[in-house]
PDB file of C-alpha atoms in Angstrom:
ATOM      1  CA  ALA A   1     123.581  80.902  94.576  1.00 80.00           C
ATOM      2  CA  GLN A   2     120.150  81.318  96.131  1.00 88.00           C
ATOM      3  CA  SER A   3     118.322  78.137  97.095  1.00 93.00           C
ATOM      4  CA  VAL A   4     115.589  76.797  99.329  1.00 96.00           C
ATOM      5  CA  ALA A   5     115.059  73.279 100.588  1.00 97.00           C
ATOM      6  CA  GLN A   6     111.889  71.576 101.713  1.00 98.00           C
ATOM      7  CA  PRO A   7     113.033  68.445 103.528  1.00 97.00           C
ATOM      8  CA  GLU A   8     109.635  66.744 103.688  1.00 97.00           C
ATOM      9  CA  ASP A   9     107.836  65.456 100.618  1.00 97.00           C
ATOM     10  CA  GLN A  10     104.663  64.974 102.631  1.00 98.00           C
ATOM     11  CA  VAL A  11     103.265  66.104 105.958  1.00 98.00           C
ATOM     12  CA  ASN A  12     100.279  64.388 107.523  1.00 98.00           C
ATOM     13  CA  VAL A  13      98.257  66.064 110.244  1.00 98.00           C
ATOM     14  CA  ALA A  14      94.851  65.556 111.833  1.00 98.00           C
ATOM     15  CA  GLU A  15      92.234  68.252 111.449  1.00 98.00           C
ATOM     16  CA  GLY A  16      92.336  70.688 114.345  1.00 98.00           C
ATOM     17  CA  ASN A  17      95.989  70.005 115.116  1.00 98.00           C
ATOM     18  CA  PRO A  18      98.751  72.539 114.462  1.00 98.00           C
ATOM     19  CA  LEU A  19     100.749  72.110 111.292  1.00 98.00           C
ATOM     20  CA  THR A  20     104.286  73.001 110.260  1.00 98.00           C
ATOM     21  CA  VAL A  21     105.754  72.818 106.771  1.00 98.00           C
ATOM     22  CA  LYS A  22     109.517  73.252 106.822  1.00 98.00           C
ATOM     23  CA  CYS A  23     111.747  75.386 104.609  1.00 98.00           C
ATOM     24  CA  THR A  24     115.421  76.247 104.902  1.00 98.00           C
ATOM     25  CA  TYR A  25     117.237  78.759 102.733  1.00 96.00           C
ATOM     26  CA  SER A  26     120.667  79.672 101.479  1.00 94.00           C
ATOM     27  CA  VAL A  27     121.128  83.207 100.154  1.00 87.00           C
ATOM     28  CA  SER A  28     123.665  85.876  99.338  1.00 82.00           C
ATOM     29  CA  GLY A  29     122.482  89.092 100.901  1.00 79.00           C
ATOM     30  CA  ASN A  30     119.017  89.704 102.292  1.00 80.00           C
ATOM     31  CA  PRO A  31     116.544  86.817 102.080  1.00 87.00           C
ATOM     32  CA  TYR A  32     113.405  87.565 100.077  1.00 88.00           C
ATOM     33  CA  LEU A  33     111.281  84.543 100.959  1.00 93.00           C
ATOM     34  CA  PHE A  34     107.770  83.524  99.970  1.00 95.00           C
ATOM     35  CA  TRP A  35     105.243  80.758 100.519  1.00 98.00           C
ATOM     36  CA  TYR A  36     102.790  79.635  97.845  1.00 98.00           C
ATOM     37  CA  VAL A  37     100.074  76.982  97.805  1.00 98.00           C
ATOM     38  CA  GLN A  38      98.890  74.949  94.830  1.00 97.00           C
ATOM     39  CA  TYR A  39      95.599  73.080  94.636  1.00 94.00           C
ATOM     40  CA  PRO A  40      95.157  70.283  92.049  1.00 88.00           C
ATOM     41  CA  ASN A  41      95.200  71.519  88.457  1.00 80.00           C
ATOM     42  CA  ARG A  42      95.526  75.103  89.596  1.00 85.00           C
ATOM     43  CA  GLY A  43      98.195  77.772  89.605  1.00 91.00           C
ATOM     44  CA  LEU A  44     100.092  78.986  92.641  1.00 95.00           C
ATOM     45  CA  GLN A  45      98.414  81.159  95.223  1.00 96.00           C
ATOM     46  CA  PHE A  46     100.485  83.625  97.235  1.00 95.00           C
ATOM     47  CA  LEU A  47     100.270  83.004 100.992  1.00 97.00           C
ATOM     48  CA  LEU A  48     102.841  85.290 102.571  1.00 96.00           C
ATOM     49  CA  LYS A  49     106.282  86.829 102.313  1.00 94.00           C
ATOM     50  CA  TYR A  50     109.095  87.566 104.700  1.00 93.00           C
ATOM     51  CA  ILE A  51     109.334  91.176 105.763  1.00 79.00           C
ATOM     52  CA  THR A  52     112.750  92.245 107.015  1.00 82.00           C
ATOM     53  CA  GLY A  53     112.756  92.522 110.786  1.00 82.00           C
ATOM     54  CA  ASP A  54     109.564  90.508 111.395  1.00 85.00           C
ATOM     55  CA  ASN A  55     110.316  87.047 112.771  1.00 92.00           C
ATOM     56  CA  LEU A  56     106.648  86.061 112.603  1.00 95.00           C
ATOM     57  CA  VAL A  57     104.832  86.921 109.403  1.00 95.00           C
ATOM     58  CA  LYS A  58     101.066  86.548 109.059  1.00 95.00           C
ATOM     59  CA  GLY A  59      99.480  85.651 105.757  1.00 95.00           C
ATOM     60  CA  SER A  60      96.307  84.456 104.100  1.00 93.00           C
ATOM     61  CA  TYR A  61      93.874  81.779 105.357  1.00 94.00           C
ATOM     62  CA  GLY A  62      95.286  81.813 108.896  1.00 96.00           C
ATOM     63  CA  PHE A  63      98.795  80.826 107.872  1.00 97.00           C
ATOM     64  CA  GLU A  64     101.903  82.366 109.357  1.00 97.00           C
ATOM     65  CA  ALA A  65     105.621  81.799 108.925  1.00 97.00           C
ATOM     66  CA  GLU A  66     108.417  81.877 111.426  1.00 97.00           C
ATOM     67  CA  PHE A  67     111.726  83.314 110.228  1.00 96.00           C
ATOM     68  CA  ASN A  68     114.872  82.166 112.042  1.00 95.00           C
ATOM     69  CA  LYS A  69     118.088  83.738 110.828  1.00 94.00           C
ATOM     70  CA  SER A  70     120.438  81.569 112.895  1.00 94.00           C
ATOM     71  CA  GLN A  71     118.822  78.390 111.582  1.00 96.00           C
ATOM     72  CA  THR A  72     118.238  79.876 108.090  1.00 96.00           C
ATOM     73  CA  SER A  73     114.668  78.651 108.215  1.00 97.00           C
ATOM     74  CA  PHE A  74     111.296  80.016 107.184  1.00 97.00           C
ATOM     75  CA  HIS A  75     108.752  77.453 108.371  1.00 98.00           C
ATOM     76  CA  LEU A  76     105.074  77.736 107.500  1.00 98.00           C
ATOM     77  CA  LYS A  77     102.674  77.225 110.390  1.00 98.00           C
ATOM     78  CA  LYS A  78      98.986  77.164 111.207  1.00 98.00           C
ATOM     79  CA  PRO A  79      97.546  76.736 114.695  1.00 97.00           C
ATOM     80  CA  SER A  80      94.619  74.552 113.637  1.00 97.00           C
ATOM     81  CA  ALA A  81      94.604  72.601 110.360  1.00 98.00           C
ATOM     82  CA  LEU A  82      91.536  72.226 108.142  1.00 97.00           C
ATOM     83  CA  VAL A  83      90.850  69.438 105.654  1.00 97.00           C
ATOM     84  CA  SER A  84      90.613  72.169 103.010  1.00 95.00           C
ATOM     85  CA  ASP A  85      94.276  73.068 103.700  1.00 97.00           C
ATOM     86  CA  SER A  86      95.300  69.832 101.957  1.00 97.00           C
ATOM     87  CA  ALA A  87      97.417  70.956  99.000  1.00 97.00           C
ATOM     88  CA  LEU A  88     100.968  71.307  97.706  1.00 97.00           C
ATOM     89  CA  TYR A  89     103.031  74.001  99.407  1.00 98.00           C
ATOM     90  CA  PHE A  90     106.052  75.694  97.924  1.00 98.00           C
ATOM     91  CA  CYS A  91     108.713  77.795  99.568  1.00 98.00           C
ATOM     92  CA  ALA A  92     110.512  80.233  97.241  1.00 96.00           C
ATOM     93  CA  VAL A  93     113.335  82.755  97.321  1.00 93.00           C
ATOM     94  CA  ARG A  94     113.957  85.648  94.976  1.00 89.00           C
ATOM     95  CA  ASP A  95     117.088  85.147  92.933  1.00 86.00           C
ATOM     96  CA  TRP A  96     120.045  87.448  93.400  1.00 71.00           C
ATOM     97  CA  ASN A  97     120.936  89.162  90.175  1.00 68.00           C
ATOM     98  CA  TYR A  98     124.051  91.254  90.514  1.00 59.00           C
ATOM     99  CA  GLY A  99     123.401  92.702  87.100  1.00 61.00           C
ATOM    100  CA  GLY A 100     120.105  94.249  88.085  1.00 64.00           C
ATOM    101  CA  ALA A 101     116.680  93.737  89.555  1.00 73.00           C
ATOM    102  CA  THR A 102     114.690  90.564  89.041  1.00 81.00           C
ATOM    103  CA  ASN A 103     111.468  88.910  90.144  1.00 85.00           C
ATOM    104  CA  LYS A 104     112.799  85.459  89.312  1.00 89.00           C
ATOM    105  CA  LEU A 105     111.839  82.971  92.009  1.00 92.00           C
ATOM    106  CA  ILE A 106     113.686  79.808  92.908  1.00 94.00           C
ATOM    107  CA  PHE A 107     111.308  77.221  94.311  1.00 97.00           C
ATOM    108  CA  GLY A 108     111.703  74.329  96.672  1.00 97.00           C
ATOM    109  CA  THR A 109     110.549  70.873  95.641  1.00 97.00           C
ATOM    110  CA  GLY A 110     107.214  71.270  97.373  1.00 97.00           C
ATOM    111  CA  THR A 111     105.573  69.585 100.355  1.00 98.00           C
ATOM    112  CA  LEU A 112     102.260  67.798 100.069  1.00 97.00           C
ATOM    113  CA  LEU A 113     100.114  68.549 103.090  1.00 98.00           C
ATOM    114  CA  ALA A 114      97.446  65.979 103.874  1.00 98.00           C
ATOM    115  CA  VAL A 115      94.951  66.862 106.601  1.00 98.00           C
ATOM    116  CA  GLN A 116      92.874  63.928 107.814  1.00 97.00           C
ATOM    117  CA  PRO A 117      89.343  64.517 109.136  1.00 95.00           C
TER     118      PRO A 117
ATOM    119  CA  LYS B   1      90.367  93.188  90.148  1.00 67.00           C
ATOM    120  CA  ALA B   2      90.902  90.430  87.615  1.00 80.00           C
ATOM    121  CA  GLY B   3      93.782  88.064  88.246  1.00 93.00           C
ATOM    122  CA  VAL B   4      96.369  86.720  85.853  1.00 97.00           C
ATOM    123  CA  THR B   5      94.706  85.114  82.858  1.00 97.00           C
ATOM    124  CA  GLN B   6      96.341  82.385  80.846  1.00 97.00           C
ATOM    125  CA  THR B   7      94.976  80.955  77.632  1.00 97.00           C
ATOM    126  CA  PRO B   8      94.352  78.295  76.625  1.00 97.00           C
ATOM    127  CA  ARG B   9      93.951  76.198  79.777  1.00 96.00           C
ATOM    128  CA  TYR B  10      94.605  72.914  78.021  1.00 97.00           C
ATOM    129  CA  LEU B  11      96.431  72.089  74.827  1.00 97.00           C
ATOM    130  CA  ILE B  12      97.337  68.880  73.030  1.00 98.00           C
ATOM    131  CA  LYS B  13     100.006  69.060  70.347  1.00 98.00           C
ATOM    132  CA  THR B  14     101.990  66.601  68.246  1.00 98.00           C
ATOM    133  CA  ARG B  15     105.760  66.282  68.348  1.00 98.00           C
ATOM    134  CA  GLY B  16     107.425  68.680  65.956  1.00 98.00           C
ATOM    135  CA  GLN B  17     104.627  71.237  66.068  1.00 98.00           C
ATOM    136  CA  GLN B  18     104.913  74.650  67.626  1.00 98.00           C
ATOM    137  CA  VAL B  19     102.707  76.275  70.246  1.00 98.00           C
ATOM    138  CA  THR B  20     101.997  79.768  71.541  1.00 98.00           C
ATOM    139  CA  LEU B  21     100.718  80.409  75.049  1.00 98.00           C
ATOM    140  CA  SER B  22      99.253  83.686  76.197  1.00 98.00           C
ATOM    141  CA  CYS B  23      99.289  85.537  79.500  1.00 98.00           C
ATOM    142  CA  SER B  24      97.432  88.691  80.530  1.00 98.00           C
ATOM    143  CA  PRO B  25      98.853  90.095  83.773  1.00 97.00           C
ATOM    144  CA  ILE B  26      96.949  91.877  86.494  1.00 95.00           C
ATOM    145  CA  SER B  27      96.018  95.369  85.376  1.00 94.00           C
ATOM    146  CA  GLY B  28      98.884  97.747  86.127  1.00 90.00           C
ATOM    147  CA  HIS B  29     101.490  95.012  86.511  1.00 91.00           C
ATOM    148  CA  ARG B  30     104.450  95.449  84.209  1.00 90.00           C
ATOM    149  CA  SER B  31     106.572  92.445  85.142  1.00 91.00           C
ATOM    150  CA  VAL B  32     105.727  89.019  83.706  1.00 95.00           C
ATOM    151  CA  SER B  33     107.589  85.773  84.325  1.00 96.00           C
ATOM    152  CA  TRP B  34     107.082  82.274  82.955  1.00 98.00           C
ATOM    153  CA  TYR B  35     107.702  78.950  84.687  1.00 98.00           C
ATOM    154  CA  GLN B  36     107.532  75.324  83.639  1.00 98.00           C
ATOM    155  CA  GLN B  37     106.228  72.789  86.150  1.00 97.00           C
ATOM    156  CA  THR B  38     106.826  69.075  85.723  1.00 96.00           C
ATOM    157  CA  PRO B  39     106.700  66.195  88.226  1.00 93.00           C
ATOM    158  CA  GLY B  40     110.371  65.412  87.667  1.00 89.00           C
ATOM    159  CA  GLN B  41     111.940  68.872  87.573  1.00 93.00           C
ATOM    160  CA  GLY B  42     109.502  70.844  89.694  1.00 94.00           C
ATOM    161  CA  LEU B  43     109.096  74.557  89.039  1.00 97.00           C
ATOM    162  CA  GLN B  44     111.702  75.994  86.708  1.00 97.00           C
ATOM    163  CA  PHE B  45     112.109  79.580  85.568  1.00 96.00           C
ATOM    164  CA  LEU B  46     111.832  80.198  81.829  1.00 97.00           C
ATOM    165  CA  PHE B  47     112.100  83.950  81.358  1.00 94.00           C
ATOM    166  CA  GLU B  48     111.118  87.327  82.708  1.00 93.00           C
ATOM    167  CA  TYR B  49     109.909  90.464  80.949  1.00 94.00           C
ATOM    168  CA  PHE B  50     109.555  94.031  82.103  1.00 90.00           C
ATOM    169  CA  SER B  51     108.401  96.892  79.906  1.00 89.00           C
ATOM    170  CA  GLU B  52     108.706  94.742  76.778  1.00 93.00           C
ATOM    171  CA  THR B  53     112.313  93.786  77.519  1.00 92.00           C
ATOM    172  CA  GLN B  54     113.542  90.350  78.464  1.00 92.00           C
ATOM    173  CA  ARG B  55     115.369  90.866  81.750  1.00 88.00           C
ATOM    174  CA  ASN B  56     116.291  87.324  82.630  1.00 88.00           C
ATOM    175  CA  LYS B  57     116.319  83.900  81.003  1.00 92.00           C
ATOM    176  CA  GLY B  58     116.422  80.420  82.461  1.00 93.00           C
ATOM    177  CA  ASN B  59     118.379  77.418  81.284  1.00 95.00           C
ATOM    178  CA  PHE B  60     116.113  76.262  78.460  1.00 97.00           C
ATOM    179  CA  PRO B  61     116.935  75.603  74.810  1.00 97.00           C
ATOM    180  CA  GLY B  62     116.386  78.234  72.163  1.00 96.00           C
ATOM    181  CA  ARG B  63     113.157  76.501  71.134  1.00 98.00           C
ATOM    182  CA  PHE B  64     111.583  78.356  74.031  1.00 98.00           C
ATOM    183  CA  SER B  65     111.024  82.029  73.382  1.00 97.00           C
ATOM    184  CA  GLY B  66     108.779  84.790  74.580  1.00 97.00           C
ATOM    185  CA  ARG B  67     107.823  88.377  74.210  1.00 97.00           C
ATOM    186  CA  GLN B  68     105.917  91.110  75.949  1.00 97.00           C
ATOM    187  CA  PHE B  69     103.674  93.682  74.330  1.00 97.00           C
ATOM    188  CA  SER B  70     103.188  97.346  75.173  1.00 95.00           C
ATOM    189  CA  ASN B  71     100.051  96.508  77.199  1.00 94.00           C
ATOM    190  CA  SER B  72     102.175  94.091  79.299  1.00 95.00           C
ATOM    191  CA  ARG B  73     100.514  91.002  77.869  1.00 97.00           C
ATOM    192  CA  SER B  74     103.004  88.260  77.193  1.00 98.00           C
ATOM    193  CA  GLU B  75     103.294  85.240  74.973  1.00 98.00           C
ATOM    194  CA  MET B  76     105.642  82.321  75.032  1.00 98.00           C
ATOM    195  CA  ASN B  77     106.371  80.108  72.081  1.00 98.00           C
ATOM    196  CA  VAL B  78     107.788  76.622  71.906  1.00 98.00           C
ATOM    197  CA  SER B  79     108.914  75.383  68.516  1.00 96.00           C
ATOM    198  CA  THR B  80     109.615  71.815  67.405  1.00 97.00           C
ATOM    199  CA  LEU B  81     107.810  70.319  70.360  1.00 98.00           C
ATOM    200  CA  GLU B  82     109.253  67.307  72.129  1.00 98.00           C
ATOM    201  CA  LEU B  83     107.512  64.826  74.416  1.00 97.00           C
ATOM    202  CA  GLY B  84     109.494  66.251  77.332  1.00 97.00           C
ATOM    203  CA  ASP B  85     107.871  69.647  76.841  1.00 98.00           C
ATOM    204  CA  SER B  86     104.650  68.268  78.303  1.00 98.00           C
ATOM    205  CA  ALA B  87     104.135  70.350  81.424  1.00 97.00           C
ATOM    206  CA  LEU B  88     102.082  72.952  83.219  1.00 97.00           C
ATOM    207  CA  TYR B  89     103.239  76.382  82.073  1.00 98.00           C
ATOM    208  CA  LEU B  90     102.659  79.123  84.618  1.00 97.00           C
ATOM    209  CA  CYS B  91     102.707  82.849  84.125  1.00 97.00           C
ATOM    210  CA  ALA B  92     103.262  85.252  87.018  1.00 96.00           C
ATOM    211  CA  SER B  93     102.832  88.994  87.166  1.00 95.00           C
ATOM    212  CA  SER B  94     104.283  91.531  89.564  1.00 90.00           C
ATOM    213  CA  LEU B  95     103.689  95.208  90.018  1.00 84.00           C
ATOM    214  CA  GLU B  96     107.289  96.256  89.642  1.00 75.00           C
ATOM    215  CA  LEU B  97     110.664  94.720  89.046  1.00 67.00           C
ATOM    216  CA  GLY B  98     112.035  93.549  92.359  1.00 64.00           C
ATOM    217  CA  THR B  99     115.082  95.394  93.596  1.00 62.00           C
ATOM    218  CA  ARG B 100     117.163  95.064  96.681  1.00 53.00           C
ATOM    219  CA  GLY B 101     114.845  97.435  98.447  1.00 49.00           C
ATOM    220  CA  MET B 102     111.558  95.910  97.383  1.00 64.00           C
ATOM    221  CA  ASN B 103     110.023  92.556  98.170  1.00 73.00           C
ATOM    222  CA  THR B 104     107.449  92.310  95.436  1.00 81.00           C
ATOM    223  CA  GLU B 105     105.277  89.224  95.407  1.00 89.00           C
ATOM    224  CA  ALA B 106     104.260  87.499  92.203  1.00 92.00           C
ATOM    225  CA  PHE B 107     100.706  86.455  91.367  1.00 95.00           C
ATOM    226  CA  PHE B 108     100.230  83.378  89.246  1.00 97.00           C
ATOM    227  CA  GLY B 109      97.687  82.401  86.638  1.00 97.00           C
ATOM    228  CA  GLN B 110      95.919  79.037  86.492  1.00 96.00           C
ATOM    229  CA  GLY B 111      98.433  77.745  84.002  1.00 96.00           C
ATOM    230  CA  THR B 112      98.296  76.108  80.598  1.00 97.00           C
ATOM    231  CA  ARG B 113      98.518  72.319  80.626  1.00 97.00           C
ATOM    232  CA  LEU B 114     100.449  71.319  77.483  1.00 98.00           C
ATOM    233  CA  THR B 115     100.466  67.696  76.425  1.00 98.00           C
ATOM    234  CA  VAL B 116     102.747  66.650  73.571  1.00 98.00           C
ATOM    235  CA  VAL B 117     101.878  63.331  71.911  1.00 97.00           C
TER     236      VAL B 117
END
């Protein structure tokens, strides 16, 4: 079964420092991986997705993600954190439906990013 | 281009009542999925529709149902509400139904916050 894990409930970083939010995955077949961000009382905003063959994927708002097949990881990164980046971040993987196509996503538990000024 | 629109944004219902939530996907998107978000269970998949057909269903009781109309708008219904149904309900739309060869991202609405008292 497809799954993702986010080992950290919270990540604290000072403004201007680089940030990393961790995600590991377990999949059958090709990994279709995504990162989303959620601000308080809002829906999820799409940040980026893994593209087969690209080990470094660039996304919105200066975020990027590093795909590592041997470590089955898809960590979210940003070179310089902003206070406005403080939010809840979710890693997700598309489910594998042998019976047909699906857009069903399986989400990690989320990581709260707190950027201190 | 307008995003995914969910109505209403907030709803308070009494136990035993029923509720209908609405979702208008991004223009041209034919795939709509619903998720329930709670602090304890995180983000859980409810169901998925494509071209008016339910393609996938999550592990929720039969009190949860949905449908999709010919214009791709979708509704979900919860009957005989329980306190545990209090949650943020999120709708997501995608351009096409994801297949092995496509990595289609989903775009989420702001959600409907349902409180059952």
